[in-house]
Coordinates of C-alpha atoms in Angstrom, one line a residue:
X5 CA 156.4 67.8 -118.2
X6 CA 158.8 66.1 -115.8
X7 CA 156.2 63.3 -114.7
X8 CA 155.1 62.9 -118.3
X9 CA 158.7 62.5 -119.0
X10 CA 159.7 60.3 -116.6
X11 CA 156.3 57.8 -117.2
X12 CA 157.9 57.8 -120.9
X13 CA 160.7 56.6 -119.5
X14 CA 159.1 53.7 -117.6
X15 CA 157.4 52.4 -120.1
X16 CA 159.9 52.2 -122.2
X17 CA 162.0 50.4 -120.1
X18 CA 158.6 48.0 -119.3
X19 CA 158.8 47.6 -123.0
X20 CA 162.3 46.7 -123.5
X21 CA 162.1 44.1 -120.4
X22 CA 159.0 42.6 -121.3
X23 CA 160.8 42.1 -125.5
X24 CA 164.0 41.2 -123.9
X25 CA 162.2 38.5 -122.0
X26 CA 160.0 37.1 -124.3
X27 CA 162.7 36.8 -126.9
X28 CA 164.7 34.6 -124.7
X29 CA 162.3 32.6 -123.4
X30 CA 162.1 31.3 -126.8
X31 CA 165.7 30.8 -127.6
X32 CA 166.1 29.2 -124.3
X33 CA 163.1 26.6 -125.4
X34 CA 164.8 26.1 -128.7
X35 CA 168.3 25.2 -127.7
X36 CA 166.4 22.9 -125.0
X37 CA 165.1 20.9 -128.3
X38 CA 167.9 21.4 -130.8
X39 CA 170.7 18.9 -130.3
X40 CA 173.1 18.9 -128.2
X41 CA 176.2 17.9 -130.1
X42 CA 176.1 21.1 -132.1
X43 CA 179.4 22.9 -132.6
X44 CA 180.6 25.6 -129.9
X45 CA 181.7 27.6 -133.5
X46 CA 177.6 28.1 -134.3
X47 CA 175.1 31.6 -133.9
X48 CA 174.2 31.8 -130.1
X49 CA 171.7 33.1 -128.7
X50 CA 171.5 36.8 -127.4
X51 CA 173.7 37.3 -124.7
X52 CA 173.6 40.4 -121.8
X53 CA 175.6 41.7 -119.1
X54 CA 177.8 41.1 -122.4
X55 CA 181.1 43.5 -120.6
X56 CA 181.3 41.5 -118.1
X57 CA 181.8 37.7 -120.0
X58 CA 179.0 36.3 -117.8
X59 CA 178.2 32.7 -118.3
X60 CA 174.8 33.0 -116.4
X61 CA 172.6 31.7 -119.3
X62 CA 169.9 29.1 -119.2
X63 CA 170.2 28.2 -122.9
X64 CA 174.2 27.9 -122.2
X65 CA 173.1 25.5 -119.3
X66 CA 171.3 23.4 -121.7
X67 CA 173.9 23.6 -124.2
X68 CA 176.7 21.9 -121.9
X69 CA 173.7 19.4 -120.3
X70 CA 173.5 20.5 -117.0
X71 CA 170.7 19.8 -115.1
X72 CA 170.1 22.8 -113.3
X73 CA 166.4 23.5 -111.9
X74 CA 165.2 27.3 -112.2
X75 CA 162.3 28.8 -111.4
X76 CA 160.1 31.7 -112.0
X77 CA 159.1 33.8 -108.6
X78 CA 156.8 35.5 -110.4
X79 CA 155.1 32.5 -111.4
X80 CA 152.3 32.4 -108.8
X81 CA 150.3 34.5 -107.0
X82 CA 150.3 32.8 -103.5
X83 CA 153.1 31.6 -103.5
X84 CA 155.7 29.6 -106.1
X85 CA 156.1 26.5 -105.1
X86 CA 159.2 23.7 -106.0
X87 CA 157.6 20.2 -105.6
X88 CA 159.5 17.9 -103.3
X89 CA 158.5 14.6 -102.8
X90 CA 159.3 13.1 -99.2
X91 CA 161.4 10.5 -100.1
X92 CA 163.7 13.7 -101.6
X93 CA 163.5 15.3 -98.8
X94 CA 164.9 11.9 -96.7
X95 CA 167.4 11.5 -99.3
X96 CA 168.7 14.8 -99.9
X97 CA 168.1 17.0 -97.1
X98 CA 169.5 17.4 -93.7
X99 CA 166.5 15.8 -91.5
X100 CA 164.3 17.9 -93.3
X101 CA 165.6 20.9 -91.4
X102 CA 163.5 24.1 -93.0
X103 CA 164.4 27.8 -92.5
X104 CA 161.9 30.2 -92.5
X105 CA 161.2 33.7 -94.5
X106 CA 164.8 33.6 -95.6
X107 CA 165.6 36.7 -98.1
X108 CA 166.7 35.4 -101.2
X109 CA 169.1 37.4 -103.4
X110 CA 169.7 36.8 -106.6
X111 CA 172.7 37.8 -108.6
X112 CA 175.4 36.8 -111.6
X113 CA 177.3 34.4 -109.5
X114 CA 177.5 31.2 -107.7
X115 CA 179.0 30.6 -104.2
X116 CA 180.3 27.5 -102.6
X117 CA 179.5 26.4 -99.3
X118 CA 182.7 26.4 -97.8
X119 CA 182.7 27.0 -94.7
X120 CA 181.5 23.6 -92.5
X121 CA 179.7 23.6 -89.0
X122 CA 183.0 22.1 -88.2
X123 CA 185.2 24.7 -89.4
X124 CA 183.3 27.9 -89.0
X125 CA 186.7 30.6 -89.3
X126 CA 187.3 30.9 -92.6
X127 CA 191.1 30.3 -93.3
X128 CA 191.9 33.1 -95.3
X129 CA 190.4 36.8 -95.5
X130 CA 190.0 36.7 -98.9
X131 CA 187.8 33.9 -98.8
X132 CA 185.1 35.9 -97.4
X133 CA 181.9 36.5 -99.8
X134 CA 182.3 40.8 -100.2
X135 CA 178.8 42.1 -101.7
X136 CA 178.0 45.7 -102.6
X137 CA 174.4 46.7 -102.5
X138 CA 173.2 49.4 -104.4
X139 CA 170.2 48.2 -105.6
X140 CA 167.1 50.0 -103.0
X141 CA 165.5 46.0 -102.5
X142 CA 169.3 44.5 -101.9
X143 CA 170.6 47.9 -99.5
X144 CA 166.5 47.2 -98.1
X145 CA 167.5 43.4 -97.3
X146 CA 170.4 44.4 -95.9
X147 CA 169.7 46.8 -93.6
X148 CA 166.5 44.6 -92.3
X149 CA 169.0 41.8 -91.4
X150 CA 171.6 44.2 -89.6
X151 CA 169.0 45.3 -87.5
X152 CA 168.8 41.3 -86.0
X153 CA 170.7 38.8 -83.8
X154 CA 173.8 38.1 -85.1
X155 CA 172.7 34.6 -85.8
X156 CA 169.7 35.5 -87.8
X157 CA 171.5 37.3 -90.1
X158 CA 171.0 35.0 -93.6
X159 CA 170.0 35.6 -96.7
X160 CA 170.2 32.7 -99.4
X161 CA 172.5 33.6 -102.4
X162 CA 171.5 32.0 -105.8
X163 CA 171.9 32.7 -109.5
X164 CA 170.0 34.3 -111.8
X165 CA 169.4 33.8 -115.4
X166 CA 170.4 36.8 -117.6
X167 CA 168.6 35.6 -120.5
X168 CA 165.6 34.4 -119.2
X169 CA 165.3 36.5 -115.6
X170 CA 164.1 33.2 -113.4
X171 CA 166.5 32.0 -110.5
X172 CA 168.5 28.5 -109.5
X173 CA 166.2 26.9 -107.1
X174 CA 169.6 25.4 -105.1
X175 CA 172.1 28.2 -104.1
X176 CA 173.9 28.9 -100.5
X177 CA 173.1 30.2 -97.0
X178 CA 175.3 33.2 -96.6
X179 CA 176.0 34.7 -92.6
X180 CA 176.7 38.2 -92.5
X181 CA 180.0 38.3 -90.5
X182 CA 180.3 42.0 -90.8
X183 CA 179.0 45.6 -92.7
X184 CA 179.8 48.9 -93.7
X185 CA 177.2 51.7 -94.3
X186 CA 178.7 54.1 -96.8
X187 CA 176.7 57.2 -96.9
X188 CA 176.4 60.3 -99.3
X189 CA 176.8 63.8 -97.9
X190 CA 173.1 64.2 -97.1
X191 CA 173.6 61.1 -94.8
X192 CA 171.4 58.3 -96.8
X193 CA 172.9 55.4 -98.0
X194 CA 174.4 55.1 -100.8
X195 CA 175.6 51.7 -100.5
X196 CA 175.9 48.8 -98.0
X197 CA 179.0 46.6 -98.0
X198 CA 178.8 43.1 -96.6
X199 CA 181.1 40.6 -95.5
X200 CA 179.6 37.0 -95.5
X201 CA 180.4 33.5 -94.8
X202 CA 178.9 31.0 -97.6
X203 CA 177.7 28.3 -95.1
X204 CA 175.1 25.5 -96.3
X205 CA 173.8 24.4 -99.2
X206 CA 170.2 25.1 -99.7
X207 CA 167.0 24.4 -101.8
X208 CA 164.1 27.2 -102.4
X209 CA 160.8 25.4 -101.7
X210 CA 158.4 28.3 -101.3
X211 CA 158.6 31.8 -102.8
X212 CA 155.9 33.9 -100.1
X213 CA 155.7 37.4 -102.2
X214 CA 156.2 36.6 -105.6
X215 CA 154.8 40.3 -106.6
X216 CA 158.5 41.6 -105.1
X217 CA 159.8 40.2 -108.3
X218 CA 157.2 41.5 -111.0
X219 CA 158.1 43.3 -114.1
X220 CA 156.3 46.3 -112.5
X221 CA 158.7 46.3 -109.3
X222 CA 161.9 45.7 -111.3
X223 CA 161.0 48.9 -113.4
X224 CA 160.6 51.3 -110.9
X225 CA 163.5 49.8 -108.8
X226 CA 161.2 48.9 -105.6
X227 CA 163.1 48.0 -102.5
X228 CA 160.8 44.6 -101.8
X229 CA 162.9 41.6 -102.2
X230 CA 162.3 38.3 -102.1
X231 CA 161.0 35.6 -99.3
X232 CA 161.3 32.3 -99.2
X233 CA 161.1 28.9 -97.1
X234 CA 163.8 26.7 -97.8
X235 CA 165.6 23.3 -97.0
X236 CA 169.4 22.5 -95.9
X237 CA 170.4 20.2 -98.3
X238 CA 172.4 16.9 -96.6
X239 CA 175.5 15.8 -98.5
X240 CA 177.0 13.2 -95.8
X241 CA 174.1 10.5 -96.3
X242 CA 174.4 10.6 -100.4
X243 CA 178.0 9.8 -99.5
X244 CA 177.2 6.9 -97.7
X245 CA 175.5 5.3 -100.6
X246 CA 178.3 6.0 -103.1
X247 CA 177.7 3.1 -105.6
X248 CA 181.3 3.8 -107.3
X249 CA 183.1 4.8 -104.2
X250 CA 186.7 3.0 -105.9
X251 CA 185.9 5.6 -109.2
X252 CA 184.7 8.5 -107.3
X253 CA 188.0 8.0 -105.1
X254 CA 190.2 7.6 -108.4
X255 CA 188.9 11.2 -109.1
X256 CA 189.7 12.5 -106.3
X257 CA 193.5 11.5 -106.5
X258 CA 193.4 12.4 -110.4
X259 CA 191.9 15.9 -109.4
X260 CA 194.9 16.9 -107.1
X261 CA 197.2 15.6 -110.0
X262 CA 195.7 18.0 -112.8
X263 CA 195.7 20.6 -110.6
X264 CA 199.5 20.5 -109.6
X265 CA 200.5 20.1 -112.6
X266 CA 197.9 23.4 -113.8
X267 CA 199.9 25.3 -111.4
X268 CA 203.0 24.4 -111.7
X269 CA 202.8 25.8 -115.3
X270 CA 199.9 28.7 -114.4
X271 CA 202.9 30.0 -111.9
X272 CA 205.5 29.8 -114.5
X273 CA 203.4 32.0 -116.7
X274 CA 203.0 34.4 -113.5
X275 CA 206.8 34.2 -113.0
X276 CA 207.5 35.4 -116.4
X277 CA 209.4 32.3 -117.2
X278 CA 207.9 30.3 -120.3
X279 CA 208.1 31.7 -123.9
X280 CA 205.6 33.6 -125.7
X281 CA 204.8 31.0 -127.8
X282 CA 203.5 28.9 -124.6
X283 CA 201.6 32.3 -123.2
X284 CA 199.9 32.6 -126.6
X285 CA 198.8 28.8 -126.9
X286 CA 197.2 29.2 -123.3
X287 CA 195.7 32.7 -124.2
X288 CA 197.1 34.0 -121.7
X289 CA 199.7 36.3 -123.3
X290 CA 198.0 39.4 -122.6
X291 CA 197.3 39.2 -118.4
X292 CA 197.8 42.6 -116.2
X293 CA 200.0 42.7 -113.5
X294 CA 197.3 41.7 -111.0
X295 CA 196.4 38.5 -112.7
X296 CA 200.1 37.6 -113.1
X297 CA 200.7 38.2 -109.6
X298 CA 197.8 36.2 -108.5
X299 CA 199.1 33.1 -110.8
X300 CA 202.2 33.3 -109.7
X301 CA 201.3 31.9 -106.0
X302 CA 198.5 29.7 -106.5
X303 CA 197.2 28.1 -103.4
X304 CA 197.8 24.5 -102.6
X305 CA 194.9 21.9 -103.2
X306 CA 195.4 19.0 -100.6
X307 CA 193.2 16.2 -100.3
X308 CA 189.7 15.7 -101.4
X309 CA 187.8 12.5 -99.5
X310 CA 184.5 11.4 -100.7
X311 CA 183.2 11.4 -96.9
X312 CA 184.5 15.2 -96.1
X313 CA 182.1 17.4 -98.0
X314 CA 184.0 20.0 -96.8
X315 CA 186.9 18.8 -98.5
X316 CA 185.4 19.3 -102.0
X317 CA 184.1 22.3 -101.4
X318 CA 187.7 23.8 -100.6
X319 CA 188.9 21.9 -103.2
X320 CA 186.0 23.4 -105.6
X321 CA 186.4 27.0 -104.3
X322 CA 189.9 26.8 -104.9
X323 CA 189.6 25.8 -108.6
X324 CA 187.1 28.6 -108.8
X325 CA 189.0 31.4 -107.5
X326 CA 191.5 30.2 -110.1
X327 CA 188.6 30.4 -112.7
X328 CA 187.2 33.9 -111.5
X329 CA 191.3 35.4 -111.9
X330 CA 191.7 34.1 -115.6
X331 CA 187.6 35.8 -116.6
X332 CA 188.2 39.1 -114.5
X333 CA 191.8 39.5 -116.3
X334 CA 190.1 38.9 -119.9
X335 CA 187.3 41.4 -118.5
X336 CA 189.4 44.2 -117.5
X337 CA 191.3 43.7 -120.8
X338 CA 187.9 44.1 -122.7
X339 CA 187.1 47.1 -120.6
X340 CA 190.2 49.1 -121.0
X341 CA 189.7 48.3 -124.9
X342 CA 186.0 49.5 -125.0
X343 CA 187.9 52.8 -122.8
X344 CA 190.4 53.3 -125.0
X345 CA 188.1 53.4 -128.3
X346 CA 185.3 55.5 -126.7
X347 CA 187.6 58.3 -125.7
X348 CA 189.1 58.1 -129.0
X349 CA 185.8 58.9 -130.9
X350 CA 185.2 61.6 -128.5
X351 CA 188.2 63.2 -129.2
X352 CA 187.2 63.0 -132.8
X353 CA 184.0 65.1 -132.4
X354 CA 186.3 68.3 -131.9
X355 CA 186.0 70.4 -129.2
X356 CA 187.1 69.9 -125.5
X357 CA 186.6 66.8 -124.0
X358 CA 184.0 66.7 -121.5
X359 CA 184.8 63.5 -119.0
X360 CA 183.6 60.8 -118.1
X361 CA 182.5 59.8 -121.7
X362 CA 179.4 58.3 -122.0
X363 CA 178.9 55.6 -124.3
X364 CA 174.9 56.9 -125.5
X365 CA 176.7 60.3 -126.1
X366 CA 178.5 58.6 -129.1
X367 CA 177.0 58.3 -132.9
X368 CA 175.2 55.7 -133.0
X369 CA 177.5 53.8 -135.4
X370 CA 180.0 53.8 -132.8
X371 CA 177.8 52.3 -130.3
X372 CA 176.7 49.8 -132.2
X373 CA 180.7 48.9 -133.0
X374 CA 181.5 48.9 -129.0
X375 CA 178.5 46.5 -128.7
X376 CA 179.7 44.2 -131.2
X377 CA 183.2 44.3 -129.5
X378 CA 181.7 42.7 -126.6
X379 CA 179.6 40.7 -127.9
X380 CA 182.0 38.8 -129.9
X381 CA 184.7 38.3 -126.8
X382 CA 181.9 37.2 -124.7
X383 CA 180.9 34.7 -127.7
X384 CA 184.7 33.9 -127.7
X385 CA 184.7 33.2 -123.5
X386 CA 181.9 31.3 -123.8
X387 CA 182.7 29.2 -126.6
X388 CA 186.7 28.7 -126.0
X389 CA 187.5 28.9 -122.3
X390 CA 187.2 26.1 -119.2
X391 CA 187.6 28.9 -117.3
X392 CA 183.9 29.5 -115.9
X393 CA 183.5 30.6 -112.3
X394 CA 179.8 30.8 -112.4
X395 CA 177.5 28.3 -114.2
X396 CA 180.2 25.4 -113.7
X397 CA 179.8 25.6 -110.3
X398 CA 176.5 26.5 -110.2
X399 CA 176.1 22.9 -111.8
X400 CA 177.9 21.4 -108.9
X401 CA 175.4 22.6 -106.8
X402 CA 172.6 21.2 -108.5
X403 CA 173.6 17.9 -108.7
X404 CA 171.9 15.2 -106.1
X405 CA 174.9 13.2 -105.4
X406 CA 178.6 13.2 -104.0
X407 CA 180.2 11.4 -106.8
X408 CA 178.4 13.7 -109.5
X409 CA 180.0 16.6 -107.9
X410 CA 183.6 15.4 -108.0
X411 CA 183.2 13.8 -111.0
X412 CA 181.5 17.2 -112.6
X413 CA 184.7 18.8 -111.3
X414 CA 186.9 16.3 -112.3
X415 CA 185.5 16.9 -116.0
X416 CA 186.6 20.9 -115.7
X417 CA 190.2 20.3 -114.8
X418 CA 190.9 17.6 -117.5
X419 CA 189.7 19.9 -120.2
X420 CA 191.7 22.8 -119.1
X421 CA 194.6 20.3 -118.1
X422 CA 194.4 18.6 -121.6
X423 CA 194.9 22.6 -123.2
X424 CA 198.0 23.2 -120.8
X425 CA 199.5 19.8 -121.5
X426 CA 199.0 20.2 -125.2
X427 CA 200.4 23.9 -125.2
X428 CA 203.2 23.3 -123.1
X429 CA 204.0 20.0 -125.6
X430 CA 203.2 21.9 -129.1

């Protein structure tokens, strides 16, 4: 009875994956063709991971015009290929310089290559990339690079698509600077923490086992993950052959203006020190403690030159880390509401409480209610804020040239800039 349950159970879930994905496939294809200028106030398409206001959405990617490449790993059976014609490969990649059966891990984020060849210490503990595997293929990757020299321990970092599943083909070398083995009392792993540098920009040419990412492996959580051969992606030579270098350096200077004058006000709101009227304006009346805190000493953004790529990318993280602050404060909001109104229909249903409350253990009603909760503030993060740390940035990374990058971030501090100067003025 237990195995026929538990094959029930599988199929269901191969059912659900297989409906979810061909559902948004199509909507992806349809906001490809529907035009671009429609309003931010119209239906969007179905959106997951909704509790957590993700932005990793192909149709939203097509919606704001970015010109992301993704792929499917699944795609081909020997071997998914990216074409890349040699005269990219000059143009855009560091001498060609490949990396070999490179695990590729893909997750709801994007991280910037911010730490240079020339700069390899990070400047600040916090800038380190923390991931928490729990996943058997992710704690499986991890523990295969552990076991290796210290500097073959990479694994390439790139975003994945909630809606449709497929993966960025340009994301980040990450270097495992250190890990932590947390075991359950039996002595297997129950997770693997790991502490890693985000080093070099990079493209995916070749997936080798695209059967690690079949519907089939998903479902029954196999610990394969990904291989793949990819390129380090040269910045420094598309700066040389900056056609607007004058513009490009205009942004640059405009980019540290905005942002000082983002902060200057951000901090006041941290401080406590500008009226209620102002907080509510900037949505931002409602921040916990951490957030506040965390506003109140923003870090300083410098300089940006169009020949330091690492320049931009501190400059870039730094806005980002800002971004990430404002979403995880509007997050933890949303989750302390969905707490408070599950334990109150618990306590409803008479009887003693029985903790933690789990949401399928409500009616159904309910559930549906708590669903719609967060579906509509994710609709309302999507729609309203500038404040995306994920698909932004995963759009700077996709971009071919120096001045599209700071111009691309240019464009997310003048909208948020133009909100604060207008809600500071109103």
């Amino acid at each position: 009875m237990l195995i026929h349950t538990h094959s029930y159970l599988l199929l269901v879930r191969f059912i659900i994956i297989c409906e979810c994905e061909c559902l948004c496939r199509k909507e992806v294809s349809s906001s490809s063709s529907s035009s671009s200028s429609s309003s931010s106030s119209s239906s969007l398409p179905p959106i997951f991971a909704v509790g957590d206001l993700s932005t990793s959405y192909e149709w939203l990617a097509n919606e704001r015009g970015f010109h992301i490449e993704w792929m499917d790993p699944e795609e081909s059976d020997d071997g998914c290929s990216v074409g890349i014609s040699a005269s990219s490969i000059e143009r855009d990649y560091d001498d060609g310089l490949a990396l070999s059966e490179i695990p590729v891990y893909p997750l709801d984020a994007c991280y910037l290559p911010i730490c240079s060849s020339k700069s390899p210490v990070m400047r600040n503990e916090e800038d380190y990339a923390i991931l928490r595997n729990v996943e058997p293929r992710n704690v499986k990757m991890a523990q295969d690079l552990i076991q290796k020299n210290e500097e073959d321990r990479v694994f390439c970092a790139v975003m994945r698509a909630n809606d449709t599943g497929r993966i960025a083909t340009v994301g980040t070398l990450m270097r495992i600077v250190s890990y932590d083995e947390q075991l359950l009392w039996d002595g297997t792993i129950a997770r693997i923490v790991l502490k890693c540098k985000p080093e070099k920009l990079v493209h995916i040419v070749r997936i080798l086992n695209p059967e690690a990412w079949s519907r089939e492996n998903r479902i029954k959580m196999s610990n394969e993950y990904l291989l793949a051969n990819l390129l380090v992606m040269n910045v420094a030579r598309d700066q040389s052959k900056c056609m607007t270098y004058k513009k490009t350096q205009d942004q640059c200077a405009d980019i540290i203006k905005m942002y000082d004058n983002i902060k200057q006000v951000y901090e006041s709101v941290g401080a406590g020190t500008v009226s209620a009227d102002v907080k509510k304006r900037l949505d931002m009346d409602d921040l916990p403690p951490f957030a506040l805190e965390a506003l109140s000493s923003l870090p300083i953004m410098t300089s940006i030159s169009v020949e330091n790529e690492h320049s931009f990318w501190s400059a870039a993280f730094i806005w980002q880390k800002v971004c990430f602050t404002v979403r995880e404060a509007k997050r933890i909001n949303l989750q302390a509401l969905i707490n408070e109104l599950t334990i109150e229909v618990a306590m409803k249903s008479g009887g003693p409480l029985n903790l933690p409350v789990h949401r399928e253990d409500l009616p159904f009603e309910k559930r549906m209610e708590l669903n719609q909760i967060e579906h509509n503030a994710t609709q309302e993060f999507i729609s309203k804020s500038n404040m995306d740390p994920s698909l932004n940035f995963q759009h700077l990374l996709s971009v071919s040239s120096t001045s599209e990058r700071i111009s691309s971030l240019h464009r997310m501090l003048s909208m948020e800039y133009d909100k604060v100067l207008s809600s500071v003025k109103s």
